[in-house]
PDB file of N, CA and C in Angstrom:
ATOM      1  N   SER A   1       9.179  12.978 -18.065  1.00 52.00           N
ATOM      2  CA  SER A   1       9.168  12.258 -16.807  1.00 52.00           C
ATOM      3  C   SER A   1       9.395  13.205 -15.626  1.00 52.00           C
ATOM      4  N   GLN A   2      10.089  14.311 -15.829  1.00 58.00           N
ATOM      5  CA  GLN A   2      10.314  15.247 -14.731  1.00 58.00           C
ATOM      6  C   GLN A   2       9.012  15.869 -14.257  1.00 58.00           C
ATOM      7  N   ARG A   3       8.062  16.076 -15.167  1.00 63.00           N
ATOM      8  CA  ARG A   3       6.792  16.698 -14.787  1.00 63.00           C
ATOM      9  C   ARG A   3       6.014  15.798 -13.830  1.00 63.00           C
ATOM     10  N   LEU A   4       6.238  14.497 -13.892  1.00 68.00           N
ATOM     11  CA  LEU A   4       5.553  13.578 -12.994  1.00 68.00           C
ATOM     12  C   LEU A   4       6.138  13.589 -11.593  1.00 68.00           C
ATOM     13  N   LEU A   5       7.417  13.850 -11.466  1.00 66.00           N
ATOM     14  CA  LEU A   5       8.095  13.754 -10.180  1.00 66.00           C
ATOM     15  C   LEU A   5       8.232  15.073  -9.445  1.00 66.00           C
ATOM     16  N   LEU A   6       8.218  16.166 -10.163  1.00 65.00           N
ATOM     17  CA  LEU A   6       8.440  17.453  -9.521  1.00 65.00           C
ATOM     18  C   LEU A   6       7.137  18.055  -9.019  1.00 65.00           C
ATOM     19  N   PRO A   7       7.209  18.788  -7.913  1.00 69.00           N
ATOM     20  CA  PRO A   7       6.003  19.449  -7.414  1.00 69.00           C
ATOM     21  C   PRO A   7       5.438  20.410  -8.451  1.00 69.00           C
ATOM     22  N   GLN A   8       4.117  20.510  -8.496  1.00 71.00           N
ATOM     23  CA  GLN A   8       3.455  21.363  -9.466  1.00 71.00           C
ATOM     24  C   GLN A   8       3.826  22.822  -9.221  1.00 71.00           C
ATOM     25  N   GLY A   9       4.155  23.527 -10.297  1.00 70.00           N
ATOM     26  CA  GLY A   9       4.461  24.948 -10.209  1.00 70.00           C
ATOM     27  C   GLY A   9       5.904  25.272  -9.890  1.00 70.00           C
ATOM     28  N   PHE A  10       6.732  24.280  -9.700  1.00 68.00           N
ATOM     29  CA  PHE A  10       8.137  24.541  -9.377  1.00 68.00           C
ATOM     30  C   PHE A  10       9.016  24.200 -10.570  1.00 68.00           C
ATOM     31  N   PRO A  11       9.891  25.110 -10.931  1.00 69.00           N
ATOM     32  CA  PRO A  11      10.850  24.773 -11.989  1.00 69.00           C
ATOM     33  C   PRO A  11      11.880  23.774 -11.452  1.00 69.00           C
ATOM     34  N   PRO A  12      12.493  23.009 -12.321  1.00 64.00           N
ATOM     35  CA  PRO A  12      13.463  22.003 -11.880  1.00 64.00           C
ATOM     36  C   PRO A  12      14.593  22.564 -11.021  1.00 64.00           C
ATOM     37  N   GLU A  13      14.947  23.819 -11.208  1.00 70.00           N
ATOM     38  CA  GLU A  13      16.068  24.375 -10.452  1.00 70.00           C
ATOM     39  C   GLU A  13      15.719  24.578  -8.973  1.00 70.00           C
ATOM     40  N   SER A  14      14.447  24.631  -8.641  1.00 72.00           N
ATOM     41  CA  SER A  14      14.066  24.905  -7.259  1.00 72.00           C
ATOM     42  C   SER A  14      13.943  23.637  -6.408  1.00 72.00           C
ATOM     43  N   VAL A  15      14.108  22.485  -7.030  1.00 73.00           N
ATOM     44  CA  VAL A  15      14.003  21.220  -6.315  1.00 73.00           C
ATOM     45  C   VAL A  15      15.393  20.608  -6.213  1.00 73.00           C
ATOM     46  N   SER A  16      15.678  20.018  -5.056  1.00 81.00           N
ATOM     47  CA  SER A  16      16.971  19.393  -4.818  1.00 81.00           C
ATOM     48  C   SER A  16      17.264  18.345  -5.898  1.00 81.00           C
ATOM     49  N   PRO A  17      18.515  18.217  -6.321  1.00 80.00           N
ATOM     50  CA  PRO A  17      18.861  17.237  -7.364  1.00 80.00           C
ATOM     51  C   PRO A  17      18.553  15.787  -6.966  1.00 80.00           C
ATOM     52  N   ASP A  18      18.504  15.506  -5.678  1.00 86.00           N
ATOM     53  CA  ASP A  18      18.232  14.134  -5.256  1.00 86.00           C
ATOM     54  C   ASP A  18      16.741  13.861  -5.044  1.00 86.00           C
ATOM     55  N   TYR A  19      15.888  14.786  -5.433  1.00 81.00           N
ATOM     56  CA  TYR A  19      14.451  14.604  -5.253  1.00 81.00           C
ATOM     57  C   TYR A  19      13.919  13.424  -6.071  1.00 81.00           C
ATOM     58  N   GLY A  20      14.433  13.229  -7.259  1.00 82.00           N
ATOM     59  CA  GLY A  20      13.996  12.108  -8.104  1.00 82.00           C
ATOM     60  C   GLY A  20      14.270  10.767  -7.444  1.00 82.00           C
ATOM     61  N   ALA A  21      15.475  10.631  -6.872  1.00 89.00           N
ATOM     62  CA  ALA A  21      15.818   9.386  -6.171  1.00 89.00           C
ATOM     63  C   ALA A  21      14.921   9.195  -4.952  1.00 89.00           C
ATOM     64  N   TYR A  22      14.686  10.278  -4.218  1.00 91.00           N
ATOM     65  CA  TYR A  22      13.788  10.206  -3.057  1.00 91.00           C
ATOM     66  C   TYR A  22      12.399   9.728  -3.497  1.00 91.00           C
ATOM     67  N   GLN A  23      11.882  10.295  -4.555  1.00 89.00           N
ATOM     68  CA  GLN A  23      10.537   9.942  -5.029  1.00 89.00           C
ATOM     69  C   GLN A  23      10.479   8.487  -5.458  1.00 89.00           C
ATOM     70  N   ALA A  24      11.517   8.005  -6.114  1.00 91.00           N
ATOM     71  CA  ALA A  24      11.555   6.609  -6.547  1.00 91.00           C
ATOM     72  C   ALA A  24      11.533   5.669  -5.336  1.00 91.00           C
ATOM     73  N   TRP A  25      12.356   5.946  -4.321  1.00 94.00           N
ATOM     74  CA  TRP A  25      12.381   5.110  -3.124  1.00 94.00           C
ATOM     75  C   TRP A  25      11.072   5.212  -2.342  1.00 94.00           C
ATOM     76  N   ASP A  26      10.482   6.378  -2.303  1.00 95.00           N
ATOM     77  CA  ASP A  26       9.209   6.555  -1.609  1.00 95.00           C
ATOM     78  C   ASP A  26       8.112   5.747  -2.298  1.00 95.00           C
ATOM     79  N   SER A  27       8.111   5.740  -3.610  1.00 94.00           N
ATOM     80  CA  SER A  27       7.123   4.959  -4.358  1.00 94.00           C
ATOM     81  C   SER A  27       7.331   3.464  -4.145  1.00 94.00           C
ATOM     82  N   LEU A  28       8.576   3.018  -4.114  1.00 95.00           N
ATOM     83  CA  LEU A  28       8.881   1.615  -3.863  1.00 95.00           C
ATOM     84  C   LEU A  28       8.424   1.203  -2.463  1.00 95.00           C
ATOM     85  N   GLN A  29       8.644   2.081  -1.488  1.00 96.00           N
ATOM     86  CA  GLN A  29       8.207   1.804  -0.121  1.00 96.00           C
ATOM     87  C   GLN A  29       6.688   1.686  -0.052  1.00 96.00           C
ATOM     88  N   ALA A  30       5.974   2.544  -0.740  1.00 93.00           N
ATOM     89  CA  ALA A  30       4.515   2.492  -0.748  1.00 93.00           C
ATOM     90  C   ALA A  30       4.026   1.189  -1.384  1.00 93.00           C
ATOM     91  N   LEU A  31       4.670   0.753  -2.451  1.00 93.00           N
ATOM     92  CA  LEU A  31       4.318  -0.505  -3.098  1.00 93.00           C
ATOM     93  C   LEU A  31       4.537  -1.688  -2.153  1.00 93.00           C
ATOM     94  N   CYS A  32       5.699  -1.710  -1.495  1.00 93.00           N
ATOM     95  CA  CYS A  32       6.005  -2.797  -0.560  1.00 93.00           C
ATOM     96  C   CYS A  32       5.022  -2.813   0.606  1.00 93.00           C
ATOM     97  N   SER A  33       4.668  -1.658   1.107  1.00 92.00           N
ATOM     98  CA  SER A  33       3.706  -1.567   2.196  1.00 92.00           C
ATOM     99  C   SER A  33       2.349  -2.120   1.776  1.00 92.00           C
ATOM    100  N   SER A  34       1.932  -1.797   0.577  1.00 89.00           N
ATOM    101  CA  SER A  34       0.659  -2.294   0.065  1.00 89.00           C
ATOM    102  C   SER A  34       0.685  -3.809  -0.091  1.00 89.00           C
ATOM    103  N   LEU A  35       1.782  -4.339  -0.598  1.00 89.00           N
ATOM    104  CA  LEU A  35       1.909  -5.788  -0.741  1.00 89.00           C
ATOM    105  C   LEU A  35       1.894  -6.480   0.620  1.00 89.00           C
ATOM    106  N   CYS A  36       2.580  -5.903   1.597  1.00 90.00           N
ATOM    107  CA  CYS A  36       2.593  -6.472   2.956  1.00 90.00           C
ATOM    108  C   CYS A  36       1.183  -6.505   3.535  1.00 90.00           C
ATOM    109  N   SER A  37       0.452  -5.443   3.364  1.00 86.00           N
ATOM    110  CA  SER A  37      -0.916  -5.378   3.884  1.00 86.00           C
ATOM    111  C   SER A  37      -1.792  -6.444   3.239  1.00 86.00           C
ATOM    112  N   SER A  38      -1.664  -6.600   1.942  1.00 85.00           N
ATOM    113  CA  SER A  38      -2.465  -7.601   1.231  1.00 85.00           C
ATOM    114  C   SER A  38      -2.112  -9.018   1.676  1.00 85.00           C
ATOM    115  N   LEU A  39      -0.822  -9.295   1.802  1.00 86.00           N
ATOM    116  CA  LEU A  39      -0.396 -10.633   2.205  1.00 86.00           C
ATOM    117  C   LEU A  39      -0.802 -10.957   3.634  1.00 86.00           C
ATOM    118  N   SER A  40      -0.701  -9.986   4.533  1.00 86.00           N
ATOM    119  CA  SER A  40      -1.082 -10.256   5.917  1.00 86.00           C
ATOM    120  C   SER A  40      -2.592 -10.419   6.043  1.00 86.00           C
ATOM    121  N   ALA A  41      -3.364  -9.657   5.286  1.00 82.00           N
ATOM    122  CA  ALA A  41      -4.824  -9.836   5.308  1.00 82.00           C
ATOM    123  C   ALA A  41      -5.183 -11.222   4.801  1.00 82.00           C
ATOM    124  N   ARG A  42      -4.520 -11.654   3.751  1.00 82.00           N
ATOM    125  CA  ARG A  42      -4.780 -13.001   3.214  1.00 82.00           C
ATOM    126  C   ARG A  42      -4.437 -14.071   4.246  1.00 82.00           C
ATOM    127  N   ALA A  43      -3.311 -13.908   4.947  1.00 83.00           N
ATOM    128  CA  ALA A  43      -2.911 -14.890   5.959  1.00 83.00           C
ATOM    129  C   ALA A  43      -3.924 -14.963   7.093  1.00 83.00           C
ATOM    130  N   VAL A  44      -4.424 -13.824   7.526  1.00 79.00           N
ATOM    131  CA  VAL A  44      -5.427 -13.813   8.598  1.00 79.00           C
ATOM    132  C   VAL A  44      -6.701 -14.496   8.125  1.00 79.00           C
ATOM    133  N   LEU A  45      -7.134 -14.190   6.922  1.00 76.00           N
ATOM    134  CA  LEU A  45      -8.359 -14.793   6.405  1.00 76.00           C
ATOM    135  C   LEU A  45      -8.215 -16.300   6.231  1.00 76.00           C
ATOM    136  N   GLU A  46      -7.057 -16.737   5.764  1.00 78.00           N
ATOM    137  CA  GLU A  46      -6.823 -18.173   5.633  1.00 78.00           C
ATOM    138  C   GLU A  46      -6.791 -18.838   7.000  1.00 78.00           C
ATOM    139  N   ALA A  47      -6.270 -18.153   8.006  1.00 78.00           N
ATOM    140  CA  ALA A  47      -6.181 -18.709   9.357  1.00 78.00           C
ATOM    141  C   ALA A  47      -7.555 -18.968   9.953  1.00 78.00           C
ATOM    142  N   VAL A  48      -8.536 -18.169   9.586  1.00 71.00           N
ATOM    143  CA  VAL A  48      -9.885 -18.390  10.124  1.00 71.00           C
ATOM    144  C   VAL A  48     -10.746 -19.236   9.184  1.00 71.00           C
ATOM    145  N   GLY A  49     -10.165 -19.765   8.112  1.00 70.00           N
ATOM    146  CA  GLY A  49     -10.856 -20.740   7.288  1.00 70.00           C
ATOM    147  C   GLY A  49     -11.461 -20.249   5.995  1.00 70.00           C
ATOM    148  N   VAL A  50     -11.155 -19.045   5.584  1.00 71.00           N
ATOM    149  CA  VAL A  50     -11.708 -18.567   4.318  1.00 71.00           C
ATOM    150  C   VAL A  50     -11.128 -19.394   3.171  1.00 71.00           C
ATOM    151  N   GLY A  51     -11.993 -19.869   2.300  1.00 70.00           N
ATOM    152  CA  GLY A  51     -11.570 -20.681   1.167  1.00 70.00           C
ATOM    153  C   GLY A  51     -11.559 -22.171   1.452  1.00 70.00           C
ATOM    154  N   ASP A  52     -11.796 -22.542   2.701  1.00 69.00           N
ATOM    155  CA  ASP A  52     -11.819 -23.949   3.085  1.00 69.00           C
ATOM    156  C   ASP A  52     -13.256 -24.445   3.073  1.00 69.00           C
ATOM    157  N   GLY A  53     -13.538 -25.486   2.318  1.00 68.00           N
ATOM    158  CA  GLY A  53     -14.889 -26.019   2.229  1.00 68.00           C
ATOM    159  C   GLY A  53     -15.407 -26.548   3.554  1.00 68.00           C
ATOM    160  N   ALA A  54     -14.507 -26.924   4.443  1.00 69.00           N
ATOM    161  CA  ALA A  54     -14.899 -27.473   5.738  1.00 69.00           C
ATOM    162  C   ALA A  54     -14.980 -26.394   6.821  1.00 69.00           C
ATOM    163  N   ALA A  55     -14.841 -25.143   6.448  1.00 66.00           N
ATOM    164  CA  ALA A  55     -14.874 -24.053   7.424  1.00 66.00           C
ATOM    165  C   ALA A  55     -16.260 -23.953   8.053  1.00 66.00           C
ATOM    166  N   SER A  56     -16.271 -23.527   9.290  1.00 71.00           N
ATOM    167  CA  SER A  56     -17.539 -23.446  10.013  1.00 71.00           C
ATOM    168  C   SER A  56     -18.197 -22.086   9.840  1.00 71.00           C
ATOM    169  N   VAL A  57     -19.446 -22.014  10.257  1.00 70.00           N
ATOM    170  CA  VAL A  57     -20.160 -20.741  10.243  1.00 70.00           C
ATOM    171  C   VAL A  57     -19.501 -19.766  11.200  1.00 70.00           C
ATOM    172  N   THR A  58     -18.979 -20.273  12.303  1.00 73.00           N
ATOM    173  CA  THR A  58     -18.281 -19.416  13.272  1.00 73.00           C
ATOM    174  C   THR A  58     -17.063 -18.771  12.619  1.00 73.00           C
ATOM    175  N   GLY A  59     -16.341 -19.550  11.840  1.00 71.00           N
ATOM    176  CA  GLY A  59     -15.182 -19.006  11.129  1.00 71.00           C
ATOM    177  C   GLY A  59     -15.584 -17.914  10.159  1.00 71.00           C
ATOM    178  N   ALA A  60     -16.689 -18.106   9.476  1.00 70.00           N
ATOM    179  CA  ALA A  60     -17.171 -17.087   8.542  1.00 70.00           C
ATOM    180  C   ALA A  60     -17.571 -15.819   9.291  1.00 70.00           C
ATOM    181  N   ALA A  61     -18.206 -15.986  10.447  1.00 74.00           N
ATOM    182  CA  ALA A  61     -18.596 -14.818  11.250  1.00 74.00           C
ATOM    183  C   ALA A  61     -17.367 -14.072  11.753  1.00 74.00           C
ATOM    184  N   LEU A  62     -16.372 -14.813  12.202  1.00 76.00           N
ATOM    185  CA  LEU A  62     -15.122 -14.174  12.651  1.00 76.00           C
ATOM    186  C   LEU A  62     -14.449 -13.433  11.504  1.00 76.00           C
ATOM    187  N   THR A  63     -14.473 -14.031  10.334  1.00 72.00           N
ATOM    188  CA  THR A  63     -13.893 -13.388   9.157  1.00 72.00           C
ATOM    189  C   THR A  63     -14.586 -12.071   8.868  1.00 72.00           C
ATOM    190  N   TRP A  64     -15.909 -12.079   8.940  1.00 72.00           N
ATOM    191  CA  TRP A  64     -16.680 -10.866   8.689  1.00 72.00           C
ATOM    192  C   TRP A  64     -16.325  -9.785   9.706  1.00 72.00           C
ATOM    193  N   LEU A  65     -16.197 -10.156  10.978  1.00 77.00           N
ATOM    194  CA  LEU A  65     -15.839  -9.200  12.026  1.00 77.00           C
ATOM    195  C   LEU A  65     -14.423  -8.662  11.822  1.00 77.00           C
ATOM    196  N   LEU A  66     -13.487  -9.531  11.488  1.00 76.00           N
ATOM    197  CA  LEU A  66     -12.106  -9.099  11.251  1.00 76.00           C
ATOM    198  C   LEU A  66     -12.031  -8.152  10.057  1.00 76.00           C
ATOM    199  N   ARG A  67     -12.775  -8.483   9.041  1.00 72.00           N
ATOM    200  CA  ARG A  67     -12.775  -7.630   7.842  1.00 72.00           C
ATOM    201  C   ARG A  67     -13.299  -6.237   8.165  1.00 72.00           C
ATOM    202  N   GLY A  68     -14.374  -6.167   8.918  1.00 68.00           N
ATOM    203  CA  GLY A  68     -14.926  -4.874   9.304  1.00 68.00           C
ATOM    204  C   GLY A  68     -14.006  -4.110  10.235  1.00 68.00           C
ATOM    205  N   GLY A  69     -13.356  -4.820  11.135  1.00 63.00           N
ATOM    206  CA  GLY A  69     -12.432  -4.168  12.067  1.00 63.00           C
ATOM    207  C   GLY A  69     -11.183  -3.667  11.386  1.00 63.00           C
ATOM    208  N   ALA A  70     -10.739  -4.368  10.349  1.00 58.00           N
ATOM    209  CA  ALA A  70      -9.533  -3.962   9.633  1.00 58.00           C
ATOM    210  C   ALA A  70      -9.779  -2.688   8.818  1.00 58.00           C
ATOM    211  N   ALA A  71     -11.022  -2.444   8.458  1.00 55.00           N
ATOM    212  CA  ALA A  71     -11.342  -1.260   7.639  1.00 55.00           C
ATOM    213  C   ALA A  71     -11.364   0.016   8.464  1.00 55.00           C
ATOM    214  N   ILE A  72     -11.424  -0.131   9.775  1.00 51.00           N
ATOM    215  CA  ILE A  72     -11.517   1.049  10.645  1.00 51.00           C
ATOM    216  C   ILE A  72     -10.168   1.669  10.853  1.00 51.00           C
TER     217      ILE A  72
END
């Protein structure tokens, strides 16, 4: 497991002892950030009517524009 967390080419003695804890928290933060992004994108899409059978063509067009703008 140390080979996964330590920088390539560095022996364990050259890395701070708290590097493992830092890496674990950094990975958790990245996971939470990804989940937040997914949930907020879903909320925006639901707000403009995605998944609603009664949604209008205008809502679909807005969804397409928002999706393209979010990728930039």
